[in-house]
CSV table of C-alpha atoms and ligand atoms in Angstrom, one decimal:
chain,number,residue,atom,x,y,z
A,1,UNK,CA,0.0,0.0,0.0
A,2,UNK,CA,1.5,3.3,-0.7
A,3,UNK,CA,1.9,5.9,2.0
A,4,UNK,CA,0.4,9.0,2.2
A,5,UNK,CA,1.6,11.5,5.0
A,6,UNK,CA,-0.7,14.7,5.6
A,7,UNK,CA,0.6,17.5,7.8
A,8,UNK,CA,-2.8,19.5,8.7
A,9,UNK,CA,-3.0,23.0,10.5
A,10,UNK,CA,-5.6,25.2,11.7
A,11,UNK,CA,-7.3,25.5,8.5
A,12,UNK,CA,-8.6,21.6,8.1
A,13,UNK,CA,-10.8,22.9,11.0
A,14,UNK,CA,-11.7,26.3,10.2
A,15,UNK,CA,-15.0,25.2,8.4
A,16,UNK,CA,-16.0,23.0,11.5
A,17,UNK,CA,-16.3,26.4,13.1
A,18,UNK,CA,-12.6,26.8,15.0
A,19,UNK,CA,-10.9,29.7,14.7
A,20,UNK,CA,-7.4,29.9,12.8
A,21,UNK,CA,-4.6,31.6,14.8
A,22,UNK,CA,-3.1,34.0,12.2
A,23,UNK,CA,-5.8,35.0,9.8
A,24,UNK,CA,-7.8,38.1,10.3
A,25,UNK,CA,-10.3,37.5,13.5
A,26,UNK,CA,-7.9,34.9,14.5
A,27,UNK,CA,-7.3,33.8,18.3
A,28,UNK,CA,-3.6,35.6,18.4
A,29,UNK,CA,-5.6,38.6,17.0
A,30,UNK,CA,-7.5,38.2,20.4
A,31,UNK,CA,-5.3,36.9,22.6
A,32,UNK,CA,-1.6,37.4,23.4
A,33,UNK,CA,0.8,34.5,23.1
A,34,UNK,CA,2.7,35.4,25.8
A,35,UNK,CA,-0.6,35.4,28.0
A,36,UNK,CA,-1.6,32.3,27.8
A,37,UNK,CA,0.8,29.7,25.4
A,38,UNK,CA,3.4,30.0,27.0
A,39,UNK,CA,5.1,28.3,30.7
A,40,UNK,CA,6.1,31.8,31.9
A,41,UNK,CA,2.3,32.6,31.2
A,42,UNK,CA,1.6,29.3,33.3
A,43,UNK,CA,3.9,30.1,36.1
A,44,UNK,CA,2.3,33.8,36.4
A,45,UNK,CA,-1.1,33.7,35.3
A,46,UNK,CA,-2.4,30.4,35.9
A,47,UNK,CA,-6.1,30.9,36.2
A,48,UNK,CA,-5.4,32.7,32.9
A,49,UNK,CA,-4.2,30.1,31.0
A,50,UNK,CA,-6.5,27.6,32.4
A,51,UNK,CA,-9.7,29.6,31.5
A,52,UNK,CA,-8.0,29.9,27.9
A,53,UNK,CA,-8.1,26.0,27.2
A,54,UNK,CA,-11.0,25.7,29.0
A,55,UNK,CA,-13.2,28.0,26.4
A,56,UNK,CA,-11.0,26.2,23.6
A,57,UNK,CA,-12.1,22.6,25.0
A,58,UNK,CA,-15.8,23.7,25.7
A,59,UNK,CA,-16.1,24.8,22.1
A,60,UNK,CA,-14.7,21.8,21.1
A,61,UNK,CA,-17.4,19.8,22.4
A,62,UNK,CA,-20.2,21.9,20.1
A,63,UNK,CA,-18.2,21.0,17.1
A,64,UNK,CA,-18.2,17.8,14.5
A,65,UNK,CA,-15.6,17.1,11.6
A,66,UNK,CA,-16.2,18.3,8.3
A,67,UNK,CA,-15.7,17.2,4.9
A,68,UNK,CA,-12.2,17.4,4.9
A,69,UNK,CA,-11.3,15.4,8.0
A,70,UNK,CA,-14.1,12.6,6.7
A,71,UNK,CA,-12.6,12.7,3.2
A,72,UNK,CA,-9.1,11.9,5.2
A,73,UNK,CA,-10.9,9.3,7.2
A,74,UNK,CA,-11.8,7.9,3.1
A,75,UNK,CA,-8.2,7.9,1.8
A,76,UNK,CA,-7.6,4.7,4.5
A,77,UNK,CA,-9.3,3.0,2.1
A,78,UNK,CA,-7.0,2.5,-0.7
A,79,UNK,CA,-4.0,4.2,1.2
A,80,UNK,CA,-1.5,3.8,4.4
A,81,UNK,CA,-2.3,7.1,5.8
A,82,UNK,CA,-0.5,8.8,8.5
A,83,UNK,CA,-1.8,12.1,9.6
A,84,UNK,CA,0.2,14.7,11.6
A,85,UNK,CA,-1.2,17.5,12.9
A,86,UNK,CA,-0.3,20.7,14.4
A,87,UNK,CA,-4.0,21.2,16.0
A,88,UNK,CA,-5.0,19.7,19.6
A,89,UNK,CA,-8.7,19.4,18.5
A,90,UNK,CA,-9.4,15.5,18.1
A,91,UNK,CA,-11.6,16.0,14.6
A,92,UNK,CA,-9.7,13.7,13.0
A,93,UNK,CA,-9.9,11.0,15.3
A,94,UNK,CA,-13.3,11.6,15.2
A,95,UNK,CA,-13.9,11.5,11.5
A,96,UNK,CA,-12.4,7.9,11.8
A,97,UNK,CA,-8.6,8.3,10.7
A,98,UNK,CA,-6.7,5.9,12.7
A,99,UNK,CA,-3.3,7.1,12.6
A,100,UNK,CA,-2.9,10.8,14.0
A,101,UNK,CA,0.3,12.3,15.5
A,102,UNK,CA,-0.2,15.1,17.7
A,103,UNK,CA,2.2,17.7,17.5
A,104,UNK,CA,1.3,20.4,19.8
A,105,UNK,CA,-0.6,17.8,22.2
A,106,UNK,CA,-4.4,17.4,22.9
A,107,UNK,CA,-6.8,19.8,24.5
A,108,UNK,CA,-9.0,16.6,25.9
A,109,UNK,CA,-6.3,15.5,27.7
A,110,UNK,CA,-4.2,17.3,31.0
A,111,UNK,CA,-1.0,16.0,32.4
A,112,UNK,CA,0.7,16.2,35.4
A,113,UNK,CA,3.3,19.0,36.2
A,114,UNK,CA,5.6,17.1,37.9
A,115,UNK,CA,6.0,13.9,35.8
A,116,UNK,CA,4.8,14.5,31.7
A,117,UNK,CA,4.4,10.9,31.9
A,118,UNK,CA,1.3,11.3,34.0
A,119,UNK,CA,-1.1,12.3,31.1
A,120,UNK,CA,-5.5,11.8,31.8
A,121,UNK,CA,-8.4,12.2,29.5
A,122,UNK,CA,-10.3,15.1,30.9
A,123,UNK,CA,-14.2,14.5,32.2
A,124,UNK,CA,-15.8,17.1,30.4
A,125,UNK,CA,-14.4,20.4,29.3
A,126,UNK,CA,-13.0,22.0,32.5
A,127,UNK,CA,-10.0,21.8,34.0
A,128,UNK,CA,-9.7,23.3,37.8
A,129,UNK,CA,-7.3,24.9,39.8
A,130,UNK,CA,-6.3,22.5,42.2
A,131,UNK,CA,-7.3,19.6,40.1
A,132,UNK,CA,-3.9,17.6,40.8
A,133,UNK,CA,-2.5,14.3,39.5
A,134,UNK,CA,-2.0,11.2,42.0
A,135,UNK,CA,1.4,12.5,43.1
A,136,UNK,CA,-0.6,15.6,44.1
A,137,UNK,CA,0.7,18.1,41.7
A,138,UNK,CA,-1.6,20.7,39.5
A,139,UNK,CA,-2.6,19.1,36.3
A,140,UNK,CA,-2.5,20.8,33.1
A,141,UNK,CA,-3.4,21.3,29.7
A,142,UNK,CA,-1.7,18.7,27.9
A,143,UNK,CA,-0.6,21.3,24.7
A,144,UNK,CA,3.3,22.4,23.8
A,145,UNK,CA,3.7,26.0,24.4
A,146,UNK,CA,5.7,28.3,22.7
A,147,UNK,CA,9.0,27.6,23.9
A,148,UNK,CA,8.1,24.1,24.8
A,149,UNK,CA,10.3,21.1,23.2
A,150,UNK,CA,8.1,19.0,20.4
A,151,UNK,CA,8.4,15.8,21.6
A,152,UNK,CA,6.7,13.6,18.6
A,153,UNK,CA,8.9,15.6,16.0
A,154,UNK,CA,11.4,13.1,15.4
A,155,UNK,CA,8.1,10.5,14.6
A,156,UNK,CA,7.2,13.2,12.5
A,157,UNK,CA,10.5,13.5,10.5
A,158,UNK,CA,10.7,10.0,9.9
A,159,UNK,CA,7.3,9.5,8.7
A,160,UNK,CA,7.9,12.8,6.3
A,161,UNK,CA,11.0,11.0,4.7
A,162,UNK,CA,9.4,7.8,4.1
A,163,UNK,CA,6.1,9.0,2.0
A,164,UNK,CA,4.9,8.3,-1.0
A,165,UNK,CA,2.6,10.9,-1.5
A,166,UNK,CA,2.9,14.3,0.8
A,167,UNK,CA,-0.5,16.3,1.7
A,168,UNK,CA,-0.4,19.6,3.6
A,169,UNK,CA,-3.7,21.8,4.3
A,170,UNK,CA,-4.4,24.5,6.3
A,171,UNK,CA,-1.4,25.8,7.8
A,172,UNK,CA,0.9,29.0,7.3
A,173,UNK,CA,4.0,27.2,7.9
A,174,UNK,CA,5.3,29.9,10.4
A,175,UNK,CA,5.8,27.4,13.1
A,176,UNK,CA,8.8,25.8,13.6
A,177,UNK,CA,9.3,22.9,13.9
A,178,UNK,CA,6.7,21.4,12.2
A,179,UNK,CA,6.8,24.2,9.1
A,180,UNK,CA,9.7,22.6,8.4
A,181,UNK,CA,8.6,19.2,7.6
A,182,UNK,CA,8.1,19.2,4.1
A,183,UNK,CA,11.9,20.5,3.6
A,184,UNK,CA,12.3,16.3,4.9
A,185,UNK,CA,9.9,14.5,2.3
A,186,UNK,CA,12.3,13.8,-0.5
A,187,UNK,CA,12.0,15.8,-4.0
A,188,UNK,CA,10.5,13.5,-6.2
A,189,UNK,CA,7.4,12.6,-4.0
A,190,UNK,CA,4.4,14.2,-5.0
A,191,UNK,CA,3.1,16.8,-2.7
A,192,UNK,CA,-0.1,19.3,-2.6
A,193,UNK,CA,-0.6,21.9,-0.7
A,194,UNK,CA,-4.1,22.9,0.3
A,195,UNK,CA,-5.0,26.5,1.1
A,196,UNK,CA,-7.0,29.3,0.0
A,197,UNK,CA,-4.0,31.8,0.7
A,198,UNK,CA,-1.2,29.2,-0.6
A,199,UNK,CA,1.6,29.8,-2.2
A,200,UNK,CA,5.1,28.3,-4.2
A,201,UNK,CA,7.3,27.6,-0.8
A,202,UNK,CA,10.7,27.8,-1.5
A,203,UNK,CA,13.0,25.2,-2.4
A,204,UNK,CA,10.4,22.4,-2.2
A,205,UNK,CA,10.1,20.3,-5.9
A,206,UNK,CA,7.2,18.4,-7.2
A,207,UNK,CA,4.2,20.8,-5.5
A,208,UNK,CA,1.0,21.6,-6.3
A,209,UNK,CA,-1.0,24.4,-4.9
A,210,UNK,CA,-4.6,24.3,-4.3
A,211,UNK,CA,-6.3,27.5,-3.5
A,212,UNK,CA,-9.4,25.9,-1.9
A,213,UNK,CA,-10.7,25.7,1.3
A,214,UNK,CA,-10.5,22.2,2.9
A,215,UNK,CA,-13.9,21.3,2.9
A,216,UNK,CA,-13.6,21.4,-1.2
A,217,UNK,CA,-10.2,21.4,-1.8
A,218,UNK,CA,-9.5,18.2,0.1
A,219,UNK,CA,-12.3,15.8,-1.0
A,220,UNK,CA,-11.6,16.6,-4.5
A,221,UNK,CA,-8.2,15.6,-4.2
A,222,UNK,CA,-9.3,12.7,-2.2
A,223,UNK,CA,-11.5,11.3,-5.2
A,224,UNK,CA,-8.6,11.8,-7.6
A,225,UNK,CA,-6.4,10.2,-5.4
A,226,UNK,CA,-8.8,7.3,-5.1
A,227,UNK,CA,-9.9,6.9,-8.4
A,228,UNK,CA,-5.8,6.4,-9.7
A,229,UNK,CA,-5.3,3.5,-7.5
B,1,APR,N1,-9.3,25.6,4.5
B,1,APR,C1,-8.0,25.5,4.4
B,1,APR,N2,-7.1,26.4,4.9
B,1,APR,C2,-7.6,27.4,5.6
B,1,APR,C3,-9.0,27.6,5.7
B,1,APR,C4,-9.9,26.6,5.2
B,1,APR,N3,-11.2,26.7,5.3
B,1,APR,N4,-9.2,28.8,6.4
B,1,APR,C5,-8.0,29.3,6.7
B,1,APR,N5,-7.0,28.5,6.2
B,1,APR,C6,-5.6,28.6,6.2
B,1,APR,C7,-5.0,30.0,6.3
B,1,APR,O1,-4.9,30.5,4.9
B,1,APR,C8,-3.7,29.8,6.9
B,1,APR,O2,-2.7,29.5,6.0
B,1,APR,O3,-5.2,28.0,7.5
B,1,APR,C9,-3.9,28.6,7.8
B,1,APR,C10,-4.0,28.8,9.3
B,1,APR,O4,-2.7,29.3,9.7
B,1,APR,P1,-2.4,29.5,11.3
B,1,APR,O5,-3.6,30.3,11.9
B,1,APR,O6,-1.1,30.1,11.4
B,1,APR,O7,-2.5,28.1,11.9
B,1,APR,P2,-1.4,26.9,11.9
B,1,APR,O8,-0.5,27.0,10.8
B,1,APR,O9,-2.1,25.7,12.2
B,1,APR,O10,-0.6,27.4,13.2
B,1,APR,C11,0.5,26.6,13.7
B,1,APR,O11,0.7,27.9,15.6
B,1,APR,O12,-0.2,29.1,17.4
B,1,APR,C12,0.4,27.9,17.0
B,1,APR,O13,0.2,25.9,18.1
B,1,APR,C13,-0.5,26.7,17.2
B,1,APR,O14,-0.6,24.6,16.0
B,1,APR,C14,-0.6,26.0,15.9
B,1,APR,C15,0.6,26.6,15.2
């Protein structure tokens, strides 16, 4: 089966009503980073940050996938698919893809402060101050702040270098490290790039741009990709 590897960002969700970061109305437009993504913010403002996630999660439970994620979910059909994404909503899980790498963690679950190997689903959508893990330390939001090490990167890099076929919608590439994972898929693999504001990103062979939005953009591609097997 030939391997497909899809690096999603923000934008996969944006039509299942979550806000981007970085486009006009976006949440950094709203919020500072330093506020509440980061562990200075956490150290100085915890209530803050807390309250921050909390919102995030609680609006995660109103929303479903959309096209694009179940269109993903499709591609397992014919394909070995391997989603990474950037977000920390569990949409694609959701839509039924069964391979999805987290790389800024995932807003359902919390961890513990004192050992990151002490990680909990969350009840619900709220997390509470003074909600503590067995060895009796705060939990919290189980996310990688700015800052913050990227611990499933290296998965990530491997599974970049070994694709077949290289997918990568809704995301500005401004964040490092994960914006620069395509510079590891090898140049003659086929890769698209899905975005209404895309562009030519230099350096990287063999790429298509899609101006769409994911909810057309990604099921069309899908069916293509599906109908050449
Ligand atoms: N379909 C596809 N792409 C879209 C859509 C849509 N419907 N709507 C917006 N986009 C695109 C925008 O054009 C933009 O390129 O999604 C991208 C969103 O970019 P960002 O807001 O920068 O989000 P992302 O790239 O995922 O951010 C990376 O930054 O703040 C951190 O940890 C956070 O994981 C996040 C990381």
């Amino acid at each position: 089966m030939k391997k497909i590897v899809v690096l999603t960002g923000a934008g996969v969700s944006a039509e299942s009503g979550i806000k981007t970061f970085r486009d006009s109305g976006g949440l950094w437009e709203e919020h500072n980073i330093e506020d509440v993504a980061t562990y200075d913010a956490w150290l100085h403002n915890q209530e803050l940050v807390i309250e921050f996630y909390n919102q995030r999660r609680k609006q995660l439970y109103e929303c479903s996938p959309n096209a694009a994620h179940y269109a993903l979910a499709e591609l397992e059909k014919q394909y070995d698919v391997q989603i990474i994404t950037q977000n920390i909503d569990d949409l694609h899980e959701r839509a039924g893809s069964s391979k999805v790498l987290h790389l800024h963690g995932e807003l359902k679950k919390v961890r513990s402060t004192i050992d990151n190997s002490m990680i909990y689903e969350l009840e619900g959508w709220e997390l509470k101050s003074g909600d503590c893990c067995e060895k009796g330390s705060q939990l919290r939001p189980h996310v990688v702040w700015f800052g913050e090490k990227v611990p499933n990167i290296l998965p990530a890099v491997q599974l970049s270098s070994k694709a077949d076929i290289y997918m990568v919608i809704g995301t500005s590439l401004n964040v490092y490290p994960a914006a620069g994972l395509l510079g590891n898929v090898p140049n003659h693999v086929p890769k698209y790039l899905i975005d209404p504001n895309g562009s030519e990103v230099s350096g990287i062979k063999n790429l298509t741009v899609i101006k769409e939005k994911a909810g057309k953009g990604v099921p069309e591609l899908v069916k293509k990709l599906l109908e050449e097997k």
